[in-house]
Amino acid sequence: MLIKGARVIDPESKRDEQMDIVLEGEKVLRICRPGEAGKDETFDQVIEAEGLAAAPGLVDVHVHFRDPGLTYKEDIHTGAAAAAKGGFTTVVCMANTKPIVDNEETLRYVLEEGKKTGIHVLSCAAVSKEFKGQELTDMEGLLAAGAAGFTDDGIPLMDGALVRKAMEEAARLGTVLSFHEEDKTFIKENGINHGAVSQALGIYGSPALAEDSLVARDCMIALDTGACIDIQHISSGHSVEMVRLAKKLGANVWAEVTPHHLALTEEAVLKHGSLAKMNPPLRTEEDRQQLIQGLKDGTIDMIATDHAPHSAEEKNRALTEAPSGIIGLETALALGITALVKPGHLTLMELMEKMSYNPARLYKLDCGRLQEGGPADLVIFDPEEEWVVEGFASKSSNSPFVGEKLTGKVKWTICKGKVVE
């Protein structure tokens, strides 16, 4: 395949220039000056990419494909299709399926189904058996069976001694633990920030303290044990400050933030109702600005969607009864460009670093870079094209961005050297 005249953006080498790209098999064969490729060669496919950007395929370390067990919301194949439509070539599924991915059989099912899709579908396994927070899974056996890392995402681990034991085991095995940080003893109604909006709605909601208290605990346990941990879907400015301190002290702490926490505040709940209900909740404008600052200074390493499909029937319930979460794979890149690049918070190069290179580094994956000899996993997109959000490849459509105009349109997603349809 020949990709002609694209603006090549590689966050590892920091290359940003117009080039031709030649793909052969599953590798990048050559990156050369425009017009140099194709003089004495014929290609099976030629993509005219002048005016478009070509970057490493996006990598999402936090998705819910609901398979096995909840496939009326999403399954591995529709989730992968949504990922490809959004420019993602690698995703890491969470373990909160039914049954939970706390055993090798369920893990193998997810990975085998993932191989039938056009992208790379990886999966974490659970930290604790049955998500009960009482007994660790066989982390060594699950790693050998192909687990990318470990998380009880959706359920906080409240037993500090168990968390420390998990981190010691993860450090021994050289793997990653990802944490859903919320102390439920501080929460009355989940999914809506405790503040002005919850007060207007006549409910208490979920204070940032619920997140902050566990982020502080786990950052310090990580410092003590030397474990590599990921603070998932960070939403509070205070939590950003604690991650910043932990890194300064030498802890191997990473942090991820969702596009929706960067683009919206708690005010969105008044406009969109349950479509803006998520866990952790959208917080204040001050929190949003601190999240952006955390991305800019490297405190927050990654943008991850927390793609969380739910049926329309579930989301149409009363606000306090509807489930938390929104889909995010098909809007993530455009939200990054619209909310971060256009206002001047990040360059396109820095956005690619947060959406491909750093997520790949966390899990030690051979992707997230666009270089000769590297994997032929890339996204080709128009960073200037405006489009209105409508119609999803996902089974679900629970997004507050439906009908919104965003900038940045994916044109082709290429994985293993093939265009993903």
XYZ file of C-alpha atoms in Angstrom:
421
model
C 0.000 0.000 0.000
C 1.150 3.530 -0.795
C -0.061 6.488 1.259
C 0.772 9.606 -0.726
C 1.694 13.000 0.642
C 0.413 12.693 4.204
C 1.536 14.866 7.090
C 3.401 12.174 9.047
C 3.173 12.681 12.822
C 5.299 10.307 14.903
C 5.279 11.010 18.655
C 8.339 8.837 19.337
C 10.783 10.519 16.905
C 8.826 13.839 16.881
C 8.749 13.754 13.069
C 6.126 16.119 11.618
C 6.508 16.519 7.845
C 4.836 15.697 4.569
C 5.942 12.254 3.373
C 4.941 9.164 1.411
C 4.443 5.943 3.371
C 4.860 2.460 1.888
C 3.340 -0.472 3.763
C 4.228 -4.093 3.059
C 2.533 -6.905 4.936
C 2.101 -5.871 8.549
C 5.068 -3.450 8.585
C 5.957 0.057 7.471
C 8.448 -0.582 4.682
C 9.466 2.967 3.845
C 8.810 6.597 4.701
C 10.178 8.862 2.003
C 9.899 12.268 0.358
C 6.673 12.892 -1.572
C 6.920 11.423 -5.069
C 9.878 9.160 -4.320
C 7.751 6.048 -3.890
C 6.054 4.415 -6.810
C 8.394 5.361 -9.668
C 9.365 1.783 -10.376
C 6.783 0.011 -8.246
C 3.145 -0.989 -8.472
C 0.870 -1.014 -5.441
C -2.242 -2.996 -4.555
C -3.739 0.128 -3.024
C -2.944 3.841 -3.182
C -4.395 6.331 -0.698
C -4.243 9.989 -1.706
C -3.511 11.689 1.616
C -2.479 15.230 0.693
C -3.919 17.601 3.290
C -4.431 14.726 5.743
C -2.440 13.653 8.810
C -1.058 10.131 9.218
C -0.227 9.068 12.771
C 0.197 5.830 14.714
C -3.078 3.984 15.211
C -4.652 5.211 18.429
C -4.335 3.044 21.546
C -7.093 3.018 24.183
C -6.160 1.472 27.527
C -9.716 1.586 28.909
C -12.744 0.183 27.060
C -15.811 -1.847 28.000
C -16.954 -4.214 25.256
C -19.495 -5.966 27.572
C -18.594 -9.375 26.176
C -19.226 -11.976 27.595
C -22.576 -11.534 29.292
C -23.915 -8.076 28.453
C -23.802 -8.172 24.683
C -27.111 -6.332 24.236
C -25.030 -3.212 25.024
C -21.941 -4.082 22.951
C -19.914 -7.094 21.880
C -16.291 -7.543 20.918
C -17.046 -7.187 17.196
C -19.198 -4.044 17.416
C -16.786 -2.575 19.957
C -13.877 -3.203 17.599
C -15.851 -1.628 14.736
C -16.476 1.474 16.869
C -12.782 1.584 17.741
C -11.731 1.359 14.096
C -14.203 4.086 13.123
C -12.559 6.296 15.735
C -8.995 5.599 14.551
C -8.042 3.060 17.233
C -5.988 0.022 16.245
C -5.363 -1.313 19.776
C -7.743 -1.420 22.748
C -7.508 -2.874 26.253
C -10.794 -4.280 27.586
C -11.744 -4.088 31.239
C -12.535 -7.199 33.279
C -16.066 -6.335 34.507
C -17.910 -8.701 32.173
C -20.277 -11.521 33.167
C -18.539 -13.759 34.047
C -15.721 -11.533 35.282
C -12.319 -11.983 33.627
C -10.782 -13.492 36.760
C -9.981 -16.872 35.174
C -8.035 -18.100 32.162
C -11.078 -19.501 30.323
C -12.922 -16.165 30.187
C -9.724 -14.295 29.330
C -9.015 -16.667 26.452
C -12.558 -16.193 25.129
C -12.110 -12.404 24.963
C -8.690 -12.663 23.319
C -9.802 -15.283 20.780
C -12.874 -13.263 19.781
C -10.649 -10.210 19.566
C -8.444 -11.963 17.012
C -11.472 -12.256 14.700
C -11.777 -8.457 14.480
C -9.719 -6.115 12.314
C -7.860 -4.541 15.250
C -5.790 -5.622 18.261
C -8.134 -6.420 21.167
C -6.296 -6.963 24.460
C -7.796 -7.489 27.899
C -6.971 -6.896 31.513
C -7.834 -9.517 34.092
C -9.274 -8.862 37.546
C -7.099 -8.020 40.537
C -9.437 -9.767 42.988
C -11.482 -12.931 42.574
C -15.093 -12.123 41.610
C -14.300 -8.415 42.188
C -14.929 -9.036 45.893
C -11.738 -7.297 46.989
C -10.832 -10.133 49.347
C -8.519 -12.537 47.503
C -6.075 -11.957 44.650
C -6.464 -13.746 41.342
C -3.704 -15.980 39.983
C -1.908 -13.041 38.396
C 1.034 -15.099 37.195
C -1.213 -17.651 35.462
C -3.401 -14.937 33.914
C -0.343 -13.100 32.599
C 0.866 -16.335 31.002
C -2.592 -16.692 29.409
C -2.261 -13.255 27.812
C -3.599 -10.663 30.276
C -2.355 -7.158 29.449
C -2.552 -6.073 33.093
C -4.982 -6.111 36.006
C -7.934 -4.021 37.188
C -11.176 -4.287 39.137
C -12.423 -1.260 37.174
C -15.944 -0.335 38.230
C -15.336 -1.494 41.785
C -12.868 0.261 44.133
C -10.489 -1.899 46.138
C -11.113 -0.778 49.723
C -8.729 -3.108 51.600
C -5.389 -1.283 51.708
C -3.529 -4.412 52.806
C -4.859 -6.330 49.777
C -3.902 -3.430 47.498
C -0.372 -3.493 48.863
C -0.189 -7.269 48.369
C -1.429 -6.844 44.777
C 1.167 -4.152 44.091
C 3.975 -6.308 45.512
C 2.905 -9.165 43.223
C 2.583 -6.829 40.227
C 6.055 -5.427 40.905
C 7.445 -8.976 41.067
C 5.786 -9.898 37.783
C 6.563 -6.594 36.018
C 2.913 -5.910 35.180
C 0.507 -2.970 35.497
C -2.334 -2.415 37.987
C -5.098 0.051 37.067
C -7.299 1.547 39.776
C -10.887 2.783 39.868
C -10.615 5.333 42.672
C -13.740 6.117 44.691
C -14.483 5.583 48.346
C -18.214 4.907 48.282
C -18.638 5.826 51.941
C -18.484 9.483 50.843
C -21.056 9.041 48.019
C -24.848 9.167 48.191
C -25.810 9.258 44.481
C -23.191 8.145 42.017
C -22.452 9.718 38.636
C -23.174 13.376 39.478
C -20.648 15.678 41.130
C -21.448 16.896 44.635
C -21.698 20.646 44.051
C -23.872 23.374 42.598
C -25.561 21.136 40.027
C -26.371 18.316 42.447
C -27.745 20.924 44.845
C -29.957 22.328 42.082
C -31.205 18.792 41.390
C -31.918 18.225 45.069
C -29.423 15.369 45.510
C -26.072 14.988 47.277
C -24.064 13.272 44.548
C -20.428 12.168 44.542
C -17.768 14.492 46.013
C -14.224 14.699 44.672
C -13.096 13.569 48.141
C -14.244 10.039 47.247
C -11.639 9.978 44.452
C -8.950 12.042 46.170
C -8.757 9.840 49.270
C -8.031 6.636 47.351
C -5.695 8.294 44.824
C -3.596 9.517 47.755
C -3.544 6.052 49.340
C -2.608 4.207 46.160
C 0.050 6.715 45.086
C 1.784 6.191 48.428
C 1.477 2.389 48.298
C 2.944 2.499 44.789
C 5.833 4.611 46.088
C 6.404 2.084 48.860
C 6.219 -1.047 46.676
C 7.740 0.187 43.415
C 4.716 -1.091 41.468
C 3.625 0.431 38.162
C 0.068 1.703 38.545
C -2.445 3.585 36.405
C -4.931 5.997 38.022
C -7.965 5.485 35.814
C -10.304 8.218 34.490
C -8.939 10.962 36.761
C -11.489 13.741 37.280
C -10.440 15.861 40.257
C -7.892 18.666 40.330
C -6.735 17.548 43.765
C -6.078 14.049 42.408
C -3.981 15.546 39.604
C -1.914 17.361 42.226
C -1.387 14.117 44.167
C -0.223 12.253 41.051
C 2.132 15.146 40.349
C 3.594 14.825 43.855
C 3.856 11.028 43.632
C 5.802 11.301 40.378
C 8.076 13.906 41.925
C 8.758 11.520 44.830
C 9.712 8.769 42.360
C 6.577 6.615 42.242
C 5.864 4.772 38.975
C 2.369 6.257 38.733
C 0.598 6.898 35.419
C -2.730 8.653 34.964
C -5.420 8.636 32.297
C -8.188 11.157 31.590
C -11.259 10.784 29.383
C -12.167 13.112 26.500
C -15.480 13.910 28.199
C -13.831 15.106 31.398
C -11.715 17.432 29.232
C -14.643 18.739 27.178
C -17.514 18.996 29.689
C -18.308 20.048 33.267
C -21.073 19.179 35.733
C -23.285 21.732 33.935
C -23.754 19.146 31.149
C -26.011 17.120 33.462
C -28.581 19.949 33.413
C -28.624 19.849 29.591
C -28.185 16.156 28.841
C -29.474 14.394 31.962
C -28.374 10.778 32.233
C -26.330 11.040 29.012
C -23.924 13.182 31.056
C -24.015 10.845 34.047
C -20.702 9.057 34.428
C -18.436 7.592 37.036
C -16.383 9.455 38.096
C -18.725 12.375 37.442
C -18.082 15.465 35.385
C -16.770 18.026 37.846
C -16.256 21.794 37.933
C -14.652 24.120 35.395
C -11.747 24.516 37.842
C -11.248 20.740 37.858
C -11.421 20.679 34.040
C -8.712 23.329 33.789
C -6.504 21.375 36.203
C -6.971 18.238 34.105
C -5.864 20.175 31.020
C -2.856 21.552 32.900
C -2.010 18.004 34.039
C -1.990 16.866 30.420
C 0.162 19.811 29.376
C 2.853 19.280 32.017
C 2.952 15.474 31.725
C 1.288 14.660 35.059
C -1.494 12.949 33.099
C 0.075 10.587 30.582
C -2.835 9.305 28.524
C -6.257 10.028 27.123
C -8.482 6.933 27.412
C -12.164 6.792 26.514
C -13.677 4.569 29.247
C -16.040 3.557 26.394
C -19.111 2.438 28.357
C -22.099 1.378 26.226
C -25.601 1.175 27.735
C -28.991 0.566 26.140
C -31.399 3.438 25.505
C -33.869 1.818 27.916
C -31.275 1.882 30.715
C -30.245 5.478 30.063
C -33.907 6.602 29.891
C -34.456 5.743 33.548
C -34.626 8.459 36.214
C -31.309 10.255 36.687
C -30.492 8.617 40.011
C -31.386 5.155 38.647
C -29.768 5.244 35.178
C -26.325 3.619 34.848
C -23.200 5.768 34.606
C -21.058 5.944 31.488
C -20.978 7.033 27.851
C -19.568 5.652 24.621
C -16.397 7.387 23.492
C -14.370 5.601 20.830
C -15.913 7.291 17.783
C -15.630 10.855 19.114
C -12.334 10.715 21.055
C -9.924 12.029 18.424
C -12.278 14.820 17.365
C -12.862 15.832 20.988
C -9.093 15.936 21.514
C -8.660 18.225 18.518
C -11.713 20.350 19.367
C -11.126 20.739 23.117
C -7.318 20.649 23.262
C -5.596 21.376 19.935
C -7.846 24.136 18.571
C -7.740 26.195 21.808
C -3.925 25.811 21.888
C -3.598 23.579 24.960
C -1.772 20.792 23.084
C -0.130 20.466 19.690
C -1.280 17.673 17.382
C 2.015 15.920 18.173
C 1.315 16.104 21.915
C -2.221 14.805 21.392
C -0.842 11.791 19.490
C 1.601 11.195 22.334
C -1.330 11.028 24.787
C -3.520 8.890 22.512
C -1.032 6.407 21.035
C 2.602 6.559 22.172
C 2.156 6.783 25.968
C -0.659 4.193 26.171
C 1.553 1.780 24.217
C 4.468 2.499 26.569
C 2.367 1.752 29.664
C 1.646 -1.786 28.433
C 5.020 -2.200 26.669
C 3.291 -2.710 23.294
C 4.982 -2.541 19.902
C 2.737 0.227 18.592
C 2.142 3.925 19.110
C 4.892 4.905 16.663
C 5.002 5.475 12.919
C 8.446 4.458 11.690
C 10.162 2.284 9.114
C 10.177 -1.300 10.353
C 7.397 -0.530 12.809
C 3.879 -1.979 12.744
C 1.589 -0.915 9.896
C -1.029 0.343 12.356
C -2.030 3.927 11.592
C -4.838 6.425 11.435
C -5.275 8.896 8.573
C -7.435 11.882 9.466
C -8.330 15.414 8.461
C -7.448 17.655 11.436
C -9.489 20.531 9.978
C -12.720 18.873 8.836
C -15.846 19.707 10.794
C -18.587 17.108 11.215
C -21.739 16.562 13.241
C -21.863 13.566 15.589
C -24.525 11.101 14.459
C -24.803 7.389 13.685
C -22.501 5.000 15.551
C -20.818 1.701 14.744
C -21.313 0.846 18.425
C -24.496 -1.000 19.397
C -25.216 1.853 21.794
C -25.623 5.589 21.283
C -25.390 6.918 24.851
C -23.370 10.069 24.152
C -23.984 13.700 25.132
C -22.158 14.723 21.937
C -24.882 13.581 19.503
C -25.720 16.555 17.298
C -22.578 18.468 18.304
C -20.184 19.860 15.692
C -16.606 18.651 16.213
C -13.350 19.193 14.317
C -11.146 16.323 13.145
C -12.440 13.460 10.998
C -10.998 9.965 10.701
C -10.664 8.945 7.029
C -8.904 5.576 7.200
C -7.877 3.245 9.991
C -5.186 0.787 8.930
C -4.256 -2.170 11.132
C -1.703 -4.857 10.265
C -1.332 -3.217 6.863
C -5.008 -3.445 5.942
C -7.758 -0.833 5.892
C -10.246 -1.775 8.626
C -13.757 -1.605 7.214
